[in-house]
């Protein structure tokens, strides 16, 4: 029986399924392991079922036991794993696409709405009982019928577009390449990020974290935005230069920012906590029971396929 090191505590049903298939080392306390603990804990194992919180960079991979042949990441994003170095070491890396598309797109809409309609300030006013209805009380920016720019038109970007259309929004996007008319579904392609940013009244950040997208939203690119743009980020903190974003939130380039993901999670840039025109969530994009179950099931499936000699369906390297 193959042996799998599971870095985080999963839902009970998912752990039971893993136990049926493999010898497993579970993390019953759900401690977030350091790189050293992952290396040490997995040294007698054949594979790792990792999570988005695990720092599996080049150095960690170089120190993993030779017996590790697969890292099945229980997330669609795999920016936490140096998948190229893993390949060089003969380790297969997989992710969990599709199953969290809807949950994450739902949260993206919540971020855009929460930010544009001042949900944070509203909550503060309600809980401190320091409000009264008035004609100009907490006036937000209406999302319906606006132009939405989508940065990264993959599965999640397209699912956001579908939802935004129900708000009467006109969809624009920038992607590495133009999509087929079928996938575009009426959205307007912009060859450059600059063109997209110049057009957007609302901006949905949905690109993966890669070396190319690190801090792609920075002082220069934020200067392409119109005054008072609303930005939502359910992708990764790494794609935003926080200092530049904070400046844009203060000078009015960005009307409000809704974010679910952070640089160096779970830490949050202290300035974000001081600003009012912000709507923060603690990485809840995939946080529904059904979705989390599906993600762990899919990671398990990848392990099962790999250990039975097949190419796992979600291999990324
Ligand atoms: C993912 O799958 O990448 C999500 O961010 C996990 O919550």
CSV table of C-alpha atoms and ligand atoms in Angstrom, one decimal:
chain,number,residue,atom,x,y,z
A,1,UNK,CA,0.0,0.0,0.0
A,2,UNK,CA,1.3,3.4,-0.9
A,3,UNK,CA,1.9,5.9,1.9
A,4,UNK,CA,0.6,9.5,1.8
A,5,UNK,CA,1.5,12.4,4.0
A,6,UNK,CA,-1.5,14.7,4.4
A,7,UNK,CA,-0.4,18.1,5.5
A,8,UNK,CA,-3.7,19.5,6.8
A,9,UNK,CA,-6.8,18.1,8.5
A,10,UNK,CA,-9.4,17.3,5.9
A,11,UNK,CA,-13.2,16.8,6.3
A,12,UNK,CA,-13.8,13.5,8.0
A,13,UNK,CA,-15.3,11.7,5.0
A,14,UNK,CA,-12.3,12.7,2.9
A,15,UNK,CA,-9.9,11.3,5.4
A,16,UNK,CA,-11.9,8.1,5.6
A,17,UNK,CA,-11.7,7.7,1.8
A,18,UNK,CA,-7.9,8.2,1.9
A,19,UNK,CA,-7.6,5.6,4.6
A,20,UNK,CA,-9.4,3.1,2.4
A,21,UNK,CA,-6.9,3.6,-0.4
A,22,UNK,CA,-3.6,4.3,1.2
A,23,UNK,CA,-1.6,4.2,4.4
A,24,UNK,CA,-2.0,7.8,5.5
A,25,UNK,CA,-0.2,10.1,8.0
A,26,UNK,CA,-2.9,12.6,9.0
A,27,UNK,CA,-2.6,15.9,10.8
A,28,UNK,CA,-5.2,15.5,13.5
A,29,UNK,CA,-4.3,18.9,15.2
A,30,UNK,CA,-4.4,20.8,11.9
A,31,UNK,CA,-1.1,22.4,12.7
A,32,UNK,CA,0.3,24.5,9.8
A,33,UNK,CA,3.6,22.7,9.2
A,34,UNK,CA,6.8,24.5,8.4
A,35,UNK,CA,8.9,23.3,5.4
A,36,UNK,CA,11.1,21.3,7.8
A,37,UNK,CA,8.1,19.6,9.3
A,38,UNK,CA,6.8,18.7,5.8
A,39,UNK,CA,10.3,17.3,4.9
A,40,UNK,CA,10.6,15.3,8.1
A,41,UNK,CA,6.9,14.1,8.2
A,42,UNK,CA,6.9,12.9,4.6
A,43,UNK,CA,10.3,11.1,4.6
A,44,UNK,CA,8.9,7.6,4.6
A,45,UNK,CA,6.0,8.4,2.3
A,46,UNK,CA,5.3,8.0,-1.5
A,47,UNK,CA,3.2,11.1,-1.9
A,48,UNK,CA,2.0,14.3,-0.3
A,49,UNK,CA,-1.6,15.7,-0.2
A,50,UNK,CA,-0.8,19.4,0.3
A,51,UNK,CA,-2.8,22.5,0.9
A,52,UNK,CA,-2.6,26.1,-0.2
A,53,UNK,CA,-0.9,27.0,3.1
A,54,UNK,CA,2.2,24.7,2.5
A,55,UNK,CA,5.4,26.4,1.5
A,56,UNK,CA,6.8,23.8,-1.0
A,57,UNK,CA,9.4,25.9,-2.7
A,58,UNK,CA,12.5,24.8,-4.6
A,59,UNK,CA,14.6,24.4,-1.4
A,60,UNK,CA,11.9,22.3,0.3
A,61,UNK,CA,11.6,20.1,-2.8
A,62,UNK,CA,15.3,19.6,-3.0
A,63,UNK,CA,15.2,18.2,0.6
A,64,UNK,CA,12.2,15.9,0.1
A,65,UNK,CA,12.8,12.2,0.3
A,66,UNK,CA,13.6,10.5,-3.0
A,67,UNK,CA,10.5,8.3,-2.2
A,68,UNK,CA,8.1,11.2,-2.8
A,69,UNK,CA,6.8,10.9,-6.4
A,70,UNK,CA,3.7,13.0,-6.3
A,71,UNK,CA,2.4,16.2,-4.6
A,72,UNK,CA,-1.4,16.4,-5.0
A,73,UNK,CA,-2.2,20.0,-4.1
A,74,UNK,CA,-5.7,20.4,-2.7
A,75,UNK,CA,-6.3,23.7,-4.5
A,76,UNK,CA,-6.6,25.0,-8.0
A,77,UNK,CA,-3.8,27.5,-7.4
A,78,UNK,CA,-0.3,25.9,-7.1
A,79,UNK,CA,1.8,29.0,-6.6
A,80,UNK,CA,2.8,27.5,-3.2
A,81,UNK,CA,4.7,24.7,-5.0
A,82,UNK,CA,7.8,25.1,-7.3
A,83,UNK,CA,6.3,22.7,-9.9
A,84,UNK,CA,9.3,23.2,-12.3
A,85,UNK,CA,11.8,22.1,-9.8
A,86,UNK,CA,9.5,19.3,-8.7
A,87,UNK,CA,9.5,18.1,-12.4
A,88,UNK,CA,13.3,18.2,-12.5
A,89,UNK,CA,13.3,15.9,-9.4
A,90,UNK,CA,10.8,13.6,-11.0
A,91,UNK,CA,7.9,14.6,-8.8
A,92,UNK,CA,4.4,15.0,-10.4
A,93,UNK,CA,2.3,17.9,-9.2
A,94,UNK,CA,-1.5,18.1,-9.5
A,95,UNK,CA,-4.2,20.6,-8.6
A,96,UNK,CA,-8.0,20.6,-8.3
A,97,UNK,CA,-9.6,22.7,-11.1
A,98,UNK,CA,-13.3,23.0,-11.9
A,99,UNK,CA,-14.7,21.9,-8.5
A,100,UNK,CA,-14.2,25.3,-6.9
A,101,UNK,CA,-15.0,27.5,-9.9
A,102,UNK,CA,-18.6,28.4,-8.8
A,103,UNK,CA,-17.8,28.9,-5.2
A,104,UNK,CA,-14.9,31.2,-6.0
A,105,UNK,CA,-16.9,33.2,-8.6
A,106,UNK,CA,-19.6,33.7,-6.1
A,107,UNK,CA,-17.1,35.1,-3.6
A,108,UNK,CA,-15.7,37.4,-6.3
A,109,UNK,CA,-19.1,38.9,-6.9
A,110,UNK,CA,-19.5,39.3,-3.1
A,111,UNK,CA,-16.1,41.1,-3.0
A,112,UNK,CA,-17.1,43.5,-5.8
A,113,UNK,CA,-20.5,44.2,-4.2
A,114,UNK,CA,-19.2,44.4,-0.6
A,115,UNK,CA,-16.5,46.9,-1.7
A,116,UNK,CA,-18.7,49.0,-4.0
A,117,UNK,CA,-21.7,49.2,-1.6
A,118,UNK,CA,-19.6,49.9,1.5
A,119,UNK,CA,-20.6,46.8,3.3
A,120,UNK,CA,-17.7,47.1,5.9
A,121,UNK,CA,-18.6,50.7,6.8
A,122,UNK,CA,-22.3,49.7,6.9
A,123,UNK,CA,-21.6,46.9,9.3
A,124,UNK,CA,-19.5,49.2,11.5
A,125,UNK,CA,-22.3,51.8,11.6
A,126,UNK,CA,-24.9,49.1,12.3
A,127,UNK,CA,-23.1,47.4,15.1
A,128,UNK,CA,-22.1,50.6,16.8
A,129,UNK,CA,-25.7,51.9,16.4
A,130,UNK,CA,-24.2,55.1,15.1
A,131,UNK,CA,-26.4,55.6,12.1
A,132,UNK,CA,-29.6,57.1,10.8
A,133,UNK,CA,-31.1,56.9,7.3
A,134,UNK,CA,-30.3,60.0,5.3
A,135,UNK,CA,-30.1,60.9,1.7
A,136,UNK,CA,-26.4,60.8,1.6
A,137,UNK,CA,-25.6,58.1,4.1
A,138,UNK,CA,-22.9,55.7,2.9
A,139,UNK,CA,-23.4,56.1,-0.8
A,140,UNK,CA,-21.7,53.5,-2.8
A,141,UNK,CA,-21.1,52.8,-6.4
A,142,UNK,CA,-23.7,50.8,-8.3
A,143,UNK,CA,-22.4,47.7,-10.0
A,144,UNK,CA,-25.4,47.1,-12.3
A,145,UNK,CA,-24.9,48.1,-16.0
A,146,UNK,CA,-21.2,49.0,-15.6
A,147,UNK,CA,-18.2,47.8,-17.5
A,148,UNK,CA,-16.4,45.0,-15.8
A,149,UNK,CA,-12.8,44.2,-16.7
A,150,UNK,CA,-11.7,40.7,-16.0
A,151,UNK,CA,-7.9,40.1,-15.6
A,152,UNK,CA,-7.5,36.4,-16.3
A,153,UNK,CA,-10.3,34.8,-18.2
A,154,UNK,CA,-9.8,31.2,-17.1
A,155,UNK,CA,-12.6,29.1,-15.6
A,156,UNK,CA,-13.1,31.4,-12.7
A,157,UNK,CA,-12.9,34.5,-14.8
A,158,UNK,CA,-15.5,33.2,-17.1
A,159,UNK,CA,-17.8,32.1,-14.3
A,160,UNK,CA,-17.5,35.7,-12.9
A,161,UNK,CA,-18.5,37.0,-16.4
A,162,UNK,CA,-21.5,34.8,-16.4
A,163,UNK,CA,-22.7,36.2,-13.1
A,164,UNK,CA,-21.9,39.8,-14.0
A,165,UNK,CA,-24.0,39.6,-17.1
A,166,UNK,CA,-27.0,39.1,-14.8
A,167,UNK,CA,-26.1,42.5,-13.4
A,168,UNK,CA,-26.3,43.9,-16.9
A,169,UNK,CA,-22.5,44.4,-17.0
A,170,UNK,CA,-20.5,44.7,-20.2
A,171,UNK,CA,-17.7,42.3,-20.0
A,172,UNK,CA,-14.1,43.1,-21.1
A,173,UNK,CA,-11.1,40.9,-20.5
A,174,UNK,CA,-7.3,40.5,-20.8
A,175,UNK,CA,-5.7,37.1,-21.0
A,176,UNK,CA,-2.5,35.7,-22.3
A,177,UNK,CA,-4.4,34.9,-25.5
A,178,UNK,CA,-7.8,35.7,-27.0
A,179,UNK,CA,-10.4,33.0,-26.3
A,180,UNK,CA,-12.6,31.3,-28.9
A,181,UNK,CA,-15.9,33.0,-29.6
A,182,UNK,CA,-17.7,30.2,-27.7
A,183,UNK,CA,-15.6,30.8,-24.5
A,184,UNK,CA,-15.6,34.5,-24.9
A,185,UNK,CA,-19.4,34.5,-25.0
A,186,UNK,CA,-19.7,38.2,-26.1
A,187,UNK,CA,-16.8,39.5,-23.9
A,188,UNK,CA,-14.5,42.1,-25.5
A,189,UNK,CA,-10.8,41.1,-25.6
A,190,UNK,CA,-8.1,43.6,-24.9
A,191,UNK,CA,-4.6,42.7,-26.0
A,192,UNK,CA,-2.9,44.7,-23.3
A,193,UNK,CA,-3.6,45.0,-19.6
A,194,UNK,CA,-3.4,48.8,-20.1
A,195,UNK,CA,-6.3,48.8,-22.5
A,196,UNK,CA,-8.3,46.7,-20.2
A,197,UNK,CA,-7.6,48.9,-17.2
A,198,UNK,CA,-8.5,52.0,-19.1
A,199,UNK,CA,-11.9,50.6,-20.0
A,200,UNK,CA,-12.8,49.1,-16.6
A,201,UNK,CA,-15.2,50.6,-14.1
A,202,UNK,CA,-15.1,47.5,-12.0
A,203,UNK,CA,-12.0,45.2,-12.1
A,204,UNK,CA,-12.1,41.5,-11.3
A,205,UNK,CA,-8.7,39.9,-10.6
A,206,UNK,CA,-8.7,36.3,-11.6
A,207,UNK,CA,-5.3,35.5,-12.9
A,208,UNK,CA,-3.1,32.7,-11.3
A,209,UNK,CA,0.0,33.6,-9.2
A,210,UNK,CA,3.0,32.9,-11.4
A,211,UNK,CA,6.4,34.6,-11.7
A,212,UNK,CA,4.9,36.7,-14.6
A,213,UNK,CA,1.9,37.9,-12.6
A,214,UNK,CA,3.7,38.7,-9.3
A,215,UNK,CA,2.7,42.4,-8.5
A,216,UNK,CA,1.2,42.8,-11.9
A,217,UNK,CA,-1.1,45.3,-10.2
A,218,UNK,CA,1.4,48.0,-9.2
A,219,UNK,CA,1.9,51.7,-9.2
A,220,UNK,CA,2.2,51.9,-13.0
A,221,UNK,CA,-0.6,49.6,-13.9
A,222,UNK,CA,-2.9,51.2,-11.3
A,223,UNK,CA,-2.3,54.5,-13.0
A,224,UNK,CA,-4.1,53.2,-16.1
A,225,UNK,CA,-7.4,52.9,-14.2
A,226,UNK,CA,-10.1,55.5,-14.3
A,227,UNK,CA,-10.7,57.5,-11.1
A,228,UNK,CA,-13.0,55.5,-8.7
A,229,UNK,CA,-12.6,52.0,-10.1
A,230,UNK,CA,-13.8,49.2,-7.8
A,231,UNK,CA,-11.4,46.2,-7.6
A,232,UNK,CA,-12.0,42.7,-6.4
A,233,UNK,CA,-9.3,40.0,-5.8
A,234,UNK,CA,-10.2,36.4,-5.2
A,235,UNK,CA,-7.1,35.2,-6.9
A,236,UNK,CA,-3.8,35.6,-4.9
A,237,UNK,CA,-2.3,38.3,-2.8
A,238,UNK,CA,1.0,38.0,-4.7
A,239,UNK,CA,-0.5,39.6,-7.9
A,240,UNK,CA,-0.9,43.0,-6.1
A,241,UNK,CA,1.7,45.4,-4.8
A,242,UNK,CA,0.0,46.3,-1.6
A,243,UNK,CA,1.8,49.6,-1.0
A,244,UNK,CA,0.7,50.8,-4.5
A,245,UNK,CA,-2.9,49.6,-3.9
A,246,UNK,CA,-3.1,51.4,-0.5
A,247,UNK,CA,-1.9,54.6,-2.2
A,248,UNK,CA,-4.6,54.2,-4.9
A,249,UNK,CA,-7.2,53.6,-2.3
A,250,UNK,CA,-6.1,56.8,-0.5
A,251,UNK,CA,-5.9,59.0,-3.6
A,252,UNK,CA,-9.2,57.8,-5.1
A,253,UNK,CA,-7.9,55.9,-8.2
A,254,UNK,CA,-9.5,52.9,-6.5
A,255,UNK,CA,-12.9,53.7,-5.0
A,256,UNK,CA,-12.9,50.5,-3.0
A,257,UNK,CA,-11.0,47.1,-2.9
A,258,UNK,CA,-12.6,43.8,-2.0
A,259,UNK,CA,-10.0,41.1,-1.2
A,260,UNK,CA,-10.0,37.5,0.0
A,261,UNK,CA,-6.3,36.7,-0.5
A,262,UNK,CA,-3.2,38.3,0.9
A,263,UNK,CA,0.6,38.5,0.5
A,264,UNK,CA,2.0,36.4,3.3
A,265,UNK,CA,-1.3,35.0,4.5
A,266,UNK,CA,-2.7,34.9,7.1
A,267,UNK,CA,-1.0,38.2,7.8
A,268,UNK,CA,-2.8,41.3,6.4
A,269,UNK,CA,-1.0,44.5,5.5
A,270,UNK,CA,-1.8,46.7,8.6
A,271,UNK,CA,-2.8,49.7,6.4
A,272,UNK,CA,-5.7,47.6,4.9
A,273,UNK,CA,-7.1,47.3,8.4
A,274,UNK,CA,-7.1,51.0,8.9
A,275,UNK,CA,-8.9,51.9,5.6
A,276,UNK,CA,-12.7,52.1,5.3
A,277,UNK,CA,-13.0,51.7,1.6
A,278,UNK,CA,-12.1,48.0,1.8
A,279,UNK,CA,-13.9,44.8,2.2
A,280,UNK,CA,-11.9,41.9,3.6
A,281,UNK,CA,-12.6,38.2,3.8
A,282,UNK,CA,-10.2,35.5,5.2
A,283,UNK,CA,-9.6,33.4,2.0
A,284,UNK,CA,-13.1,32.0,1.8
A,285,UNK,CA,-13.2,31.6,-2.0
A,286,UNK,CA,-13.6,27.8,-1.9
A,287,UNK,CA,-15.1,27.6,1.6
A,288,UNK,CA,-18.3,25.7,1.2
A,289,UNK,CA,-18.6,22.2,2.5
A,290,UNK,CA,-19.5,20.7,-0.9
A,291,UNK,CA,-16.6,22.5,-2.6
A,292,UNK,CA,-14.0,21.5,0.1
A,293,UNK,CA,-15.2,17.9,-0.1
A,294,UNK,CA,-14.9,18.0,-3.9
A,295,UNK,CA,-11.4,19.5,-3.7
A,296,UNK,CA,-10.1,16.8,-1.4
A,297,UNK,CA,-11.8,14.1,-3.4
A,298,UNK,CA,-10.2,15.4,-6.6
A,299,UNK,CA,-6.8,15.4,-5.0
A,300,UNK,CA,-7.4,11.9,-3.8
A,301,UNK,CA,-8.4,10.8,-7.3
A,302,UNK,CA,-5.1,12.3,-8.6
A,303,UNK,CA,-3.1,10.2,-6.1
A,304,UNK,CA,-5.1,7.1,-7.0
A,305,UNK,CA,-4.6,7.5,-10.7
A,306,UNK,CA,-0.9,8.2,-10.3
A,307,UNK,CA,-0.3,5.2,-8.0
A,308,UNK,CA,-2.2,2.9,-10.4
A,309,UNK,CA,0.2,3.9,-13.2
A,310,UNK,CA,-2.1,6.4,-15.0
A,311,UNK,CA,-1.4,10.0,-15.8
A,312,UNK,CA,-3.3,12.0,-13.2
A,313,UNK,CA,-6.2,14.0,-14.7
A,314,UNK,CA,-4.9,17.3,-13.2
A,315,UNK,CA,-1.2,17.0,-13.7
A,316,UNK,CA,0.3,20.5,-14.0
A,317,UNK,CA,4.0,19.8,-14.6
B,1,LIG,C1,-7.4,27.5,-4.4
B,1,LIG,O1,-7.9,26.4,-4.7
B,1,LIG,O2,-6.5,27.9,-5.0
B,1,LIG,C2,-8.1,28.3,-3.3
B,1,LIG,O3,-7.5,29.5,-3.2
B,1,LIG,C3,-8.1,27.5,-2.1
B,1,LIG,O4,-8.9,28.0,-1.2
